[in-house]
mmCIF file of C-alpha atoms and ligand atoms in Angstrom:
data_model
loop_
_atom_site.group_PDB
_atom_site.id
_atom_site.type_symbol
_atom_site.label_atom_id
_atom_site.label_comp_id
_atom_site.label_asym_id
_atom_site.label_seq_id
_atom_site.Cartn_x
_atom_site.Cartn_y
_atom_site.Cartn_z
ATOM 1 C CA MET A 87 -42.554 -33.855 55.820
ATOM 2 C CA THR A 88 -42.528 -37.577 55.067
ATOM 3 C CA ARG A 89 -39.497 -37.949 52.853
ATOM 4 C CA SER A 90 -36.883 -39.972 54.687
ATOM 5 C CA LYS A 91 -33.594 -38.160 54.359
ATOM 6 C CA HIS A 92 -31.073 -40.014 52.337
ATOM 7 C CA VAL A 93 -28.263 -37.579 52.433
ATOM 8 C CA SER A 94 -25.890 -39.335 50.135
ATOM 9 C CA THR A 95 -22.429 -37.942 49.833
ATOM 10 C CA PHE A 96 -21.878 -36.850 46.291
ATOM 11 C CA ILE A 97 -18.237 -36.514 45.197
ATOM 12 C CA VAL A 98 -18.480 -33.513 42.906
ATOM 13 C CA THR A 99 -15.590 -34.193 40.520
ATOM 14 C CA LEU A 100 -14.976 -30.535 39.817
ATOM 15 C CA GLY A 101 -15.076 -29.648 43.441
ATOM 16 C CA LEU A 102 -13.128 -32.733 44.627
ATOM 17 C CA ALA A 103 -9.870 -30.825 45.095
ATOM 18 C CA ALA A 104 -11.546 -28.075 47.031
ATOM 19 C CA GLY A 105 -13.821 -30.516 48.830
ATOM 20 C CA LEU A 106 -10.847 -32.405 50.265
ATOM 21 C CA ALA A 107 -9.944 -29.293 52.175
ATOM 22 C CA ALA A 108 -12.432 -30.269 54.844
ATOM 23 C CA CYS A 109 -14.027 -27.583 56.969
ATOM 24 C CA ALA A 110 -11.652 -26.668 59.756
ATOM 25 C CA PRO A 111 -12.882 -27.774 63.161
ATOM 26 C CA ALA A 112 -15.171 -25.266 64.876
ATOM 27 C CA GLY A 113 -13.394 -22.282 66.338
ATOM 28 C CA THR A 114 -10.338 -22.539 64.132
ATOM 29 C CA THR A 115 -9.650 -21.018 60.754
ATOM 30 C CA GLY A 116 -8.233 -22.674 57.699
ATOM 31 C CA ASP A 117 -4.757 -21.726 56.557
ATOM 32 C CA GLY A 118 -3.079 -21.488 53.164
ATOM 33 C CA GLY A 119 -4.515 -19.885 50.050
ATOM 34 C CA ASP A 120 -4.508 -16.194 49.590
ATOM 35 C CA GLY A 121 -8.171 -15.543 50.281
ATOM 36 C CA GLU A 122 -9.733 -14.459 53.522
ATOM 37 C CA ALA A 123 -9.810 -17.606 55.663
ATOM 38 C CA ALA A 124 -12.954 -17.956 57.752
ATOM 39 C CA GLU A 125 -14.064 -20.041 60.710
ATOM 40 C CA CYS A 126 -16.427 -22.887 59.930
ATOM 41 C CA ASN A 127 -19.251 -21.101 61.687
ATOM 42 C CA VAL A 128 -22.203 -21.031 59.288
ATOM 43 C CA GLY A 129 -25.604 -19.350 59.447
ATOM 44 C CA ILE A 130 -28.159 -20.976 57.140
ATOM 45 C CA SER A 131 -31.241 -18.872 56.377
ATOM 46 C CA MET A 132 -34.086 -20.670 54.600
ATOM 47 C CA PRO A 133 -37.365 -18.999 53.497
ATOM 48 C CA THR A 134 -39.981 -21.344 54.899
ATOM 49 C CA ARG A 135 -40.851 -24.818 56.122
ATOM 50 C CA SER A 136 -44.187 -24.645 54.277
ATOM 51 C CA LEU A 137 -42.622 -25.925 51.044
ATOM 52 C CA GLU A 138 -41.049 -29.333 51.292
ATOM 53 C CA ARG A 139 -37.923 -28.688 49.328
ATOM 54 C CA TRP A 140 -36.620 -26.025 51.716
ATOM 55 C CA ILE A 141 -36.806 -28.436 54.644
ATOM 56 C CA ASN A 142 -34.621 -30.864 52.683
ATOM 57 C CA ASP A 143 -32.281 -28.057 51.647
ATOM 58 C CA GLY A 144 -31.769 -26.732 55.169
ATOM 59 C CA GLU A 145 -31.561 -30.040 57.021
ATOM 60 C CA GLY A 146 -29.399 -31.625 54.321
ATOM 61 C CA LEU A 147 -26.828 -28.821 54.363
ATOM 62 C CA ARG A 148 -26.778 -28.683 58.153
ATOM 63 C CA GLU A 149 -26.056 -32.443 58.321
ATOM 64 C CA LYS A 150 -23.198 -32.151 55.833
ATOM 65 C CA LEU A 151 -21.563 -29.246 57.681
ATOM 66 C CA GLU A 152 -22.016 -30.645 61.182
ATOM 67 C CA ALA A 153 -20.401 -33.868 60.004
ATOM 68 C CA LYS A 154 -17.311 -31.715 59.470
ATOM 69 C CA ASP A 155 -17.516 -30.178 62.943
ATOM 70 C CA CYS A 156 -18.769 -26.843 61.680
ATOM 71 C CA ASP A 157 -20.923 -24.751 63.993
ATOM 72 C CA VAL A 158 -24.241 -24.377 62.179
ATOM 73 C CA ASP A 159 -27.291 -22.252 62.935
ATOM 74 C CA LEU A 160 -30.284 -23.103 60.722
ATOM 75 C CA GLN A 161 -33.291 -20.780 60.636
ATOM 76 C CA TYR A 162 -36.574 -20.747 58.693
ATOM 77 C CA ALA A 163 -38.327 -17.384 58.304
ATOM 78 C CA GLU A 164 -41.804 -18.672 57.367
ATOM 79 C CA ASP A 165 -41.964 -16.369 54.343
ATOM 80 C CA ARG A 166 -41.656 -13.256 56.530
ATOM 81 C CA THR A 167 -38.896 -10.977 55.269
ATOM 82 C CA ASP A 168 -38.653 -9.050 58.555
ATOM 83 C CA GLN A 169 -38.107 -12.349 60.344
ATOM 84 C CA GLN A 170 -35.453 -13.423 57.867
ATOM 85 C CA ILE A 171 -33.580 -10.139 58.371
ATOM 86 C CA SER A 172 -33.595 -10.438 62.173
ATOM 87 C CA GLN A 173 -32.573 -14.098 62.003
ATOM 88 C CA ILE A 174 -29.597 -13.149 59.839
ATOM 89 C CA GLN A 175 -28.694 -10.327 62.242
ATOM 90 C CA ASN A 176 -28.735 -12.820 65.103
ATOM 91 C CA GLN A 177 -26.527 -15.212 63.130
ATOM 92 C CA ILE A 178 -24.001 -12.432 62.517
ATOM 93 C CA ALA A 179 -24.091 -11.471 66.219
ATOM 94 C CA GLY A 180 -23.706 -15.158 67.057
ATOM 95 C CA GLY A 181 -20.386 -15.325 65.263
ATOM 96 C CA ALA A 182 -21.325 -16.736 61.867
ATOM 97 C CA GLN A 183 -18.386 -16.308 59.522
ATOM 98 C CA ILE A 184 -20.302 -17.589 56.499
ATOM 99 C CA LEU A 185 -23.987 -17.012 55.646
ATOM 100 C CA VAL A 186 -25.941 -19.254 53.270
ATOM 101 C CA VAL A 187 -29.156 -17.418 52.378
ATOM 102 C CA ALA A 188 -32.200 -18.461 50.317
ATOM 103 C CA ALA A 189 -33.947 -15.070 50.158
ATOM 104 C CA ILE A 190 -37.696 -14.736 50.592
ATOM 105 C CA ASP A 191 -37.548 -11.480 48.661
ATOM 106 C CA GLY A 192 -34.336 -10.976 46.720
ATOM 107 C CA GLU A 193 -34.653 -7.178 46.899
ATOM 108 C CA THR A 194 -34.689 -6.756 50.686
ATOM 109 C CA LEU A 195 -31.504 -8.189 52.177
ATOM 110 C CA GLY A 196 -28.929 -5.607 51.030
ATOM 111 C CA PRO A 197 -28.659 -3.677 54.339
ATOM 112 C CA VAL A 198 -28.352 -6.730 56.595
ATOM 113 C CA LEU A 199 -25.806 -8.363 54.310
ATOM 114 C CA GLU A 200 -23.798 -5.147 54.200
ATOM 115 C CA GLU A 201 -23.706 -5.365 58.022
ATOM 116 C CA ALA A 202 -22.296 -8.869 57.552
ATOM 117 C CA LYS A 203 -19.765 -7.703 54.989
ATOM 118 C CA ALA A 204 -18.536 -5.023 57.375
ATOM 119 C CA GLN A 205 -17.609 -7.869 59.739
ATOM 120 C CA ASP A 206 -15.882 -9.868 56.983
ATOM 121 C CA VAL A 207 -18.673 -12.424 56.841
ATOM 122 C CA GLN A 208 -18.834 -14.261 53.507
ATOM 123 C CA VAL A 209 -22.262 -14.575 51.876
ATOM 124 C CA ILE A 210 -23.474 -17.360 49.600
ATOM 125 C CA ALA A 211 -26.867 -16.803 47.921
ATOM 126 C CA TYR A 212 -28.619 -20.171 47.906
ATOM 127 C CA ASP A 213 -30.848 -21.066 44.934
ATOM 128 C CA ARG A 214 -32.339 -17.555 44.797
ATOM 129 C CA LEU A 215 -30.260 -14.528 43.706
ATOM 130 C CA ILE A 216 -29.995 -11.630 46.146
ATOM 131 C CA ASN A 217 -30.201 -8.308 44.327
ATOM 132 C CA GLY A 218 -29.100 -4.709 44.812
ATOM 133 C CA THR A 219 -26.025 -5.268 46.951
ATOM 134 C CA GLU A 220 -22.290 -5.814 46.635
ATOM 135 C CA ALA A 221 -22.422 -7.987 49.747
ATOM 136 C CA VAL A 222 -23.124 -11.300 47.973
ATOM 137 C CA ASP A 223 -19.922 -13.209 47.347
ATOM 138 C CA TYR A 224 -21.207 -16.304 45.569
ATOM 139 C CA TYR A 225 -24.399 -17.849 44.236
ATOM 140 C CA ALA A 226 -25.205 -21.556 44.018
ATOM 141 C CA THR A 227 -28.289 -22.544 42.053
ATOM 142 C CA PHE A 228 -29.761 -24.642 39.270
ATOM 143 C CA ASP A 229 -30.094 -23.362 35.713
ATOM 144 C CA ASN A 230 -33.352 -21.514 36.335
ATOM 145 C CA TYR A 231 -33.928 -20.504 32.711
ATOM 146 C CA LYS A 232 -33.451 -24.150 31.722
ATOM 147 C CA VAL A 233 -36.096 -25.204 34.276
ATOM 148 C CA GLY A 234 -38.632 -23.184 32.300
ATOM 149 C CA GLN A 235 -37.253 -24.276 28.951
ATOM 150 C CA LEU A 236 -37.662 -27.931 29.936
ATOM 151 C CA GLN A 237 -41.273 -27.275 30.924
ATOM 152 C CA GLY A 238 -42.006 -25.508 27.640
ATOM 153 C CA GLU A 239 -40.225 -28.091 25.515
ATOM 154 C CA TYR A 240 -42.060 -30.913 27.273
ATOM 155 C CA LEU A 241 -45.421 -29.338 26.381
ATOM 156 C CA VAL A 242 -44.396 -28.673 22.759
ATOM 157 C CA ASP A 243 -43.374 -32.301 22.426
ATOM 158 C CA GLN A 244 -46.441 -33.771 24.105
ATOM 159 C CA LEU A 245 -48.839 -31.606 22.072
ATOM 160 C CA GLY A 246 -47.079 -32.131 18.733
ATOM 161 C CA LEU A 247 -46.880 -28.367 18.225
ATOM 162 C CA GLU A 248 -43.877 -28.650 15.915
ATOM 163 C CA ASN A 249 -46.104 -30.711 13.585
ATOM 164 C CA GLY A 250 -48.643 -27.916 13.476
ATOM 165 C CA ASP A 251 -51.073 -29.600 15.881
ATOM 166 C CA GLY A 252 -53.626 -27.519 17.789
ATOM 167 C CA PRO A 253 -55.263 -25.291 18.766
ATOM 168 C CA TYR A 254 -55.072 -26.208 22.440
ATOM 169 C CA ASN A 255 -56.410 -24.227 25.417
ATOM 170 C CA LEU A 256 -53.494 -23.171 27.653
ATOM 171 C CA GLU A 257 -53.542 -21.572 31.102
ATOM 172 C CA PRO A 258 -50.098 -20.219 32.085
ATOM 173 C CA PHE A 259 -49.023 -19.415 35.665
ATOM 174 C CA ALA A 260 -45.839 -17.837 37.009
ATOM 175 C CA GLY A 261 -44.128 -17.944 40.376
ATOM 176 C CA SER A 262 -43.905 -15.443 43.187
ATOM 177 C CA PRO A 263 -43.261 -11.877 41.956
ATOM 178 C CA ASP A 264 -40.693 -11.372 44.745
ATOM 179 C CA ASP A 265 -38.658 -14.404 43.693
ATOM 180 C CA ASN A 266 -35.861 -13.666 41.236
ATOM 181 C CA ASN A 267 -35.978 -17.272 40.046
ATOM 182 C CA ALA A 268 -39.594 -16.981 38.919
ATOM 183 C CA GLU A 269 -38.639 -14.530 36.189
ATOM 184 C CA PHE A 270 -36.098 -16.971 34.782
ATOM 185 C CA PHE A 271 -38.534 -19.907 34.995
ATOM 186 C CA PHE A 272 -41.160 -17.974 33.081
ATOM 187 C CA ALA A 273 -38.737 -16.611 30.472
ATOM 188 C CA GLY A 274 -37.413 -20.082 29.725
ATOM 189 C CA ALA A 275 -40.900 -21.484 29.211
ATOM 190 C CA TRP A 276 -42.403 -18.503 27.435
ATOM 191 C CA ASP A 277 -39.519 -18.218 24.975
ATOM 192 C CA VAL A 278 -40.567 -21.713 23.880
ATOM 193 C CA LEU A 279 -44.358 -21.315 24.053
ATOM 194 C CA LEU A 280 -45.108 -17.728 22.983
ATOM 195 C CA PRO A 281 -44.418 -18.395 19.273
ATOM 196 C CA TYR A 282 -47.142 -21.062 19.345
ATOM 197 C CA VAL A 283 -49.511 -18.620 21.056
ATOM 198 C CA GLU A 284 -48.770 -16.087 18.346
ATOM 199 C CA GLU A 285 -49.394 -18.802 15.725
ATOM 200 C CA GLY A 286 -52.749 -19.653 17.288
ATOM 201 C CA GLN A 287 -51.761 -23.250 18.080
ATOM 202 C CA LEU A 288 -51.971 -22.353 21.766
ATOM 203 C CA VAL A 289 -54.973 -20.274 22.830
ATOM 204 C CA VAL A 290 -55.353 -18.674 26.283
ATOM 205 C CA PRO A 291 -59.153 -18.326 26.851
ATOM 206 C CA SER A 292 -58.673 -16.485 30.161
ATOM 207 C CA GLY A 293 -56.581 -13.847 28.409
ATOM 208 C CA ASN A 294 -53.740 -14.400 30.892
ATOM 209 C CA SER A 295 -51.158 -14.454 28.132
ATOM 210 C CA PRO A 296 -48.221 -12.099 28.779
ATOM 211 C CA ALA A 297 -47.254 -10.325 25.562
ATOM 212 C CA SER A 298 -43.607 -10.553 26.634
ATOM 213 C CA ASN A 299 -41.462 -12.090 29.345
ATOM 214 C CA ASP A 300 -41.342 -8.725 31.143
ATOM 215 C CA GLU A 301 -45.044 -9.015 31.947
ATOM 216 C CA TRP A 302 -44.633 -12.286 33.845
ATOM 217 C CA THR A 303 -45.661 -10.841 37.206
ATOM 218 C CA SER A 304 -49.188 -10.309 35.845
ATOM 219 C CA ILE A 305 -49.724 -14.065 36.258
ATOM 220 C CA GLY A 306 -47.476 -14.497 39.317
ATOM 221 C CA ILE A 307 -48.693 -16.204 42.523
ATOM 222 C CA LEU A 308 -47.236 -14.499 45.607
ATOM 223 C CA GLY A 309 -45.374 -16.800 47.982
ATOM 224 C CA TRP A 310 -45.911 -19.790 45.689
ATOM 225 C CA GLN A 311 -49.126 -20.512 47.612
ATOM 226 C CA SER A 312 -51.075 -23.594 46.461
ATOM 227 C CA ALA A 313 -54.350 -22.112 47.738
ATOM 228 C CA ASP A 314 -53.875 -18.940 45.691
ATOM 229 C CA ALA A 315 -53.103 -20.949 42.551
ATOM 230 C CA GLN A 316 -56.270 -22.954 43.208
ATOM 231 C CA SER A 317 -58.467 -19.872 43.543
ATOM 232 C CA GLU A 318 -56.893 -18.272 40.456
ATOM 233 C CA MET A 319 -57.623 -21.427 38.460
ATOM 234 C CA ASP A 320 -61.158 -21.541 39.901
ATOM 235 C CA ASN A 321 -61.672 -17.983 38.718
ATOM 236 C CA ARG A 322 -60.403 -18.730 35.218
ATOM 237 C CA LEU A 323 -62.529 -21.884 34.858
ATOM 238 C CA GLN A 324 -65.688 -20.190 36.166
ATOM 239 C CA SER A 325 -65.216 -17.086 34.033
ATOM 240 C CA PHE A 326 -63.831 -18.325 30.729
ATOM 241 C CA TYR A 327 -64.736 -22.006 30.400
ATOM 242 C CA THR A 328 -68.517 -21.759 30.620
ATOM 243 C CA GLY A 329 -69.545 -22.984 27.182
ATOM 244 C CA GLY A 330 -68.128 -26.476 27.305
ATOM 245 C CA GLU A 331 -64.535 -25.499 26.458
ATOM 246 C CA ARG A 332 -61.894 -27.524 28.323
ATOM 247 C CA VAL A 333 -58.376 -26.709 29.482
ATOM 248 C CA ASP A 334 -55.853 -28.799 27.560
ATOM 249 C CA VAL A 335 -52.586 -27.669 29.131
ATOM 250 C CA VAL A 336 -51.373 -25.741 32.207
ATOM 251 C CA LEU A 337 -47.930 -24.195 32.566
ATOM 252 C CA SER A 338 -47.219 -24.428 36.295
ATOM 253 C CA PRO A 339 -43.727 -23.235 37.291
ATOM 254 C CA ASN A 340 -43.493 -25.437 40.386
ATOM 255 C CA ASP A 341 -45.143 -28.268 42.297
ATOM 256 C CA SER A 342 -46.885 -26.240 45.001
ATOM 257 C CA LEU A 343 -48.851 -24.291 42.374
ATOM 258 C CA ALA A 344 -49.512 -27.507 40.448
ATOM 259 C CA LEU A 345 -51.177 -29.009 43.530
ATOM 260 C CA GLY A 346 -53.566 -26.066 43.831
ATOM 261 C CA ILE A 347 -54.392 -26.220 40.119
ATOM 262 C CA GLN A 348 -55.128 -29.935 40.391
ATOM 263 C CA ALA A 349 -57.532 -29.281 43.261
ATOM 264 C CA SER A 350 -59.298 -26.663 41.149
ATOM 265 C CA LEU A 351 -59.678 -29.111 38.263
ATOM 266 C CA ASP A 352 -61.157 -31.675 40.663
ATOM 267 C CA GLY A 353 -63.681 -29.085 41.768
ATOM 268 C CA ALA A 354 -64.591 -28.309 38.181
ATOM 269 C CA GLY A 355 -65.306 -31.953 37.410
ATOM 270 C CA TYR A 356 -62.222 -32.853 35.378
ATOM 271 C CA THR A 357 -61.229 -36.540 35.567
ATOM 272 C CA PRO A 358 -57.587 -37.657 35.720
ATOM 273 C CA GLY A 359 -56.570 -40.049 32.984
ATOM 274 C CA THR A 360 -59.499 -39.306 30.664
ATOM 275 C CA ASP A 361 -60.240 -35.590 30.789
ATOM 276 C CA TRP A 362 -57.286 -33.878 32.412
ATOM 277 C CA PRO A 363 -54.865 -31.287 31.091
ATOM 278 C CA LEU A 364 -51.115 -31.626 30.787
ATOM 279 C CA ILE A 365 -49.647 -29.958 33.904
ATOM 280 C CA THR A 366 -45.976 -29.090 34.490
ATOM 281 C CA GLY A 367 -44.183 -28.660 37.819
ATOM 282 C CA GLN A 368 -40.808 -28.341 39.547
ATOM 283 C CA ASP A 369 -39.120 -29.736 42.705
ATOM 284 C CA ALA A 370 -40.279 -33.378 42.728
ATOM 285 C CA ASP A 371 -42.171 -32.824 45.979
ATOM 286 C CA VAL A 372 -43.514 -36.141 47.333
ATOM 287 C CA ALA A 373 -47.171 -35.122 46.890
ATOM 288 C CA ASN A 374 -46.491 -34.232 43.274
ATOM 289 C CA VAL A 375 -44.557 -37.397 42.522
ATOM 290 C CA ARG A 376 -47.632 -39.241 43.799
ATOM 291 C CA ALA A 377 -49.738 -37.003 41.519
ATOM 292 C CA ILE A 378 -47.557 -37.913 38.528
ATOM 293 C CA LEU A 379 -48.002 -41.608 39.301
ATOM 294 C CA ALA A 380 -51.775 -41.002 39.527
ATOM 295 C CA ASP A 381 -51.911 -39.199 36.124
ATOM 296 C CA ARG A 382 -52.755 -35.913 37.862
ATOM 297 C CA GLN A 383 -49.523 -34.176 36.872
ATOM 298 C CA SER A 384 -47.528 -34.785 33.700
ATOM 299 C CA MET A 385 -44.003 -33.986 34.782
ATOM 300 C CA THR A 386 -41.835 -32.189 37.277
ATOM 301 C CA VAL A 387 -38.406 -30.614 36.853
ATOM 302 C CA TRP A 388 -36.214 -32.201 39.476
ATOM 303 C CA LYS A 389 -33.441 -30.248 41.119
ATOM 304 C CA ASP A 390 -31.414 -32.605 43.281
ATOM 305 C CA THR A 391 -31.082 -30.399 46.356
ATOM 306 C CA ARG A 392 -28.506 -32.845 47.731
ATOM 307 C CA GLU A 393 -26.231 -31.826 44.860
ATOM 308 C CA LEU A 394 -26.841 -28.166 45.621
ATOM 309 C CA GLY A 395 -25.989 -28.814 49.252
ATOM 310 C CA THR A 396 -22.768 -30.584 48.265
ATOM 311 C CA GLN A 397 -21.818 -27.673 46.003
ATOM 312 C CA VAL A 398 -22.369 -25.181 48.815
ATOM 313 C CA GLU A 399 -20.431 -27.431 51.182
ATOM 314 C CA THR A 400 -17.543 -27.364 48.678
ATOM 315 C CA MET A 401 -17.741 -23.569 48.519
ATOM 316 C CA ILE A 402 -17.657 -23.409 52.317
ATOM 317 C CA ASP A 403 -14.674 -25.762 52.460
ATOM 318 C CA ALA A 404 -12.792 -23.440 50.116
ATOM 319 C CA LEU A 405 -13.766 -20.317 52.084
ATOM 320 C CA VAL A 406 -12.689 -21.897 55.372
ATOM 321 C CA ALA A 407 -9.381 -22.973 53.861
ATOM 322 C CA GLY A 408 -8.890 -19.551 52.285
ATOM 323 C CA ASP A 409 -8.791 -21.199 48.862
ATOM 324 C CA GLU A 410 -10.340 -20.079 45.595
ATOM 325 C CA VAL A 411 -14.057 -20.935 45.326
ATOM 326 C CA GLU A 412 -15.012 -23.017 42.283
ATOM 327 C CA VAL A 413 -17.673 -21.395 40.049
ATOM 328 C CA ASN A 414 -18.794 -22.222 36.501
ATOM 329 C CA ASP A 415 -20.639 -19.038 35.526
ATOM 330 C CA THR A 416 -19.457 -15.441 35.793
ATOM 331 C CA GLU A 417 -21.890 -13.855 33.313
ATOM 332 C CA THR A 418 -25.532 -14.805 33.901
ATOM 333 C CA TYR A 419 -26.465 -13.495 37.311
ATOM 334 C CA ASP A 420 -26.218 -9.707 37.436
ATOM 335 C CA ASN A 421 -27.797 -8.589 40.706
ATOM 336 C CA GLY A 422 -27.971 -4.937 39.685
ATOM 337 C CA ILE A 423 -24.713 -4.075 41.404
ATOM 338 C CA LYS A 424 -22.416 -6.889 40.331
ATOM 339 C CA VAL A 425 -22.372 -10.119 38.359
ATOM 340 C CA VAL A 426 -22.300 -12.687 41.131
ATOM 341 C CA PRO A 427 -19.873 -15.587 40.595
ATOM 342 C CA THR A 428 -22.120 -18.631 40.391
ATOM 343 C CA TYR A 429 -22.089 -22.388 40.367
ATOM 344 C CA ILE A 430 -24.970 -23.620 38.206
ATOM 345 C CA LEU A 431 -26.288 -27.183 38.398
ATOM 346 C CA ASP A 432 -28.489 -28.937 35.859
ATOM 347 C CA PRO A 433 -32.202 -29.686 36.385
ATOM 348 C CA VAL A 434 -33.766 -32.928 35.114
ATOM 349 C CA VAL A 435 -37.237 -33.732 33.697
ATOM 350 C CA VAL A 436 -39.059 -36.496 35.564
ATOM 351 C CA THR A 437 -42.219 -38.089 34.141
ATOM 352 C CA LYS A 438 -44.079 -41.181 35.318
ATOM 353 C CA ASP A 439 -41.583 -43.623 33.783
ATOM 354 C CA GLU A 440 -38.607 -41.868 35.395
ATOM 355 C CA VAL A 441 -39.896 -41.819 38.967
ATOM 356 C CA GLN A 442 -38.344 -45.181 39.860
ATOM 357 C CA PRO A 443 -34.970 -44.885 38.087
ATOM 358 C CA THR A 444 -34.384 -41.188 38.751
ATOM 359 C CA LEU A 445 -35.961 -40.424 42.095
ATOM 360 C CA VAL A 446 -36.293 -43.738 43.951
ATOM 361 C CA ASP A 447 -33.123 -45.478 42.776
ATOM 362 C CA SER A 448 -31.083 -42.320 43.541
ATOM 363 C CA GLY A 449 -32.503 -42.300 47.066
ATOM 364 C CA PHE A 450 -34.113 -38.892 46.689
ATOM 365 C CA VAL A 451 -37.453 -40.409 47.688
ATOM 366 C CA THR A 452 -38.299 -43.898 48.924
ATOM 367 C CA ALA A 453 -40.769 -46.155 47.130
ATOM 368 C CA GLY A 454 -42.889 -45.987 50.267
ATOM 369 C CA ASP A 455 -42.917 -42.179 50.198
ATOM 370 C CA VAL A 456 -44.528 -42.164 46.771
ATOM 371 C CA GLY A 457 -46.701 -45.257 47.034
ATOM 372 C CA LEU A 458 -44.708 -47.517 44.743
HETATM 373 C C1 GAL B 742 -38.008 -21.124 43.896
HETATM 374 C C2 GAL B 742 -37.273 -22.398 43.817
HETATM 375 C C3 GAL B 742 -38.176 -23.461 43.300
HETATM 376 C C4 GAL B 742 -39.630 -23.346 43.728
HETATM 377 C C5 GAL B 742 -40.011 -22.116 44.491
HETATM 378 C C6 GAL B 742 -40.887 -22.394 45.682
HETATM 379 O O1 GAL B 742 -37.162 -20.082 44.169
HETATM 380 O O2 GAL B 742 -36.127 -22.314 42.981
HETATM 381 O O3 GAL B 742 -37.588 -24.695 43.604
HETATM 382 O O4 GAL B 742 -40.051 -24.457 44.442
HETATM 383 O O5 GAL B 742 -38.978 -21.306 44.900
HETATM 384 O O6 GAL B 742 -40.156 -22.549 46.804
#
């Protein structure tokens, strides 16, 4: 991971009041408020180190909490659900009073989190909703539907679809079928794009065109693996683009898939800048920001994970102090058992012209990271 960590302290206006109630020193509990006060002893469970953003998420949050004398245990489960479950069990046994969990598979953590609940541990779902259990107290994420909407709207705008332009050859991809976010990403994009498919302005030569949002998993890539996206794109190009047809646009839900798709296009003889499809992405990973600057990717949807970390830090401050936790959405995220109180942050589109002002000037990446 090359990105130098600029963990800037964001003063979240809304959370300022709560955020001033700093985490109580390790081993003590906050007082006041009428909620259950907790120690500032936090277990952070991240899905994997193989995708850059999760390294930034985990390390960034740990730095913020340790700066407030919280005891923090940070674990990465390398995309193995059994490992994530045992790591969480160890964190509970180790005295964690608060768990911050980015689930590998949102359907599998109910039992272990119910163990936590039985010991009055508070649980914050981090960026990915945890389903099928009462034992999730809060959720902090970005507007996942809007991530997809921004991708779809970008493509409509770039292709002039509202002016009736087309037809263009589109290859859509979706995220990991075990990731609750992936469904929202796809729905946001497909709600924008499907009408143009039905109009014939967008054509999907490979036939991988879900008839509805519910069929998104048919084009999902398990574990968000770049290599699997590359081989899927290889297969589509070799099977359905044999008579000189070219791909004009690819809907990629995130940057790791976009990288694999770019490699496939290289292999098929496409040339960036002259004969290269529009490609979407998400996360502003360093490799993909470089790709955007090299005309290999058209845009990414940036989610400032520092902001997410600050929001979770504010939630933890409130839990430790026994104060009310600030949320701004109590309707969207139904996990099958309850609607989880959520704090939703806004994602941002970044194209080539915005790399400097949005990503470099904010300190999210350095100019050196991205070759500027
Ligand atoms: C999603 C996350 C995205 C994307 C993906 C791969 O849950 O919201 O940022 O990168 O996982 O980790």
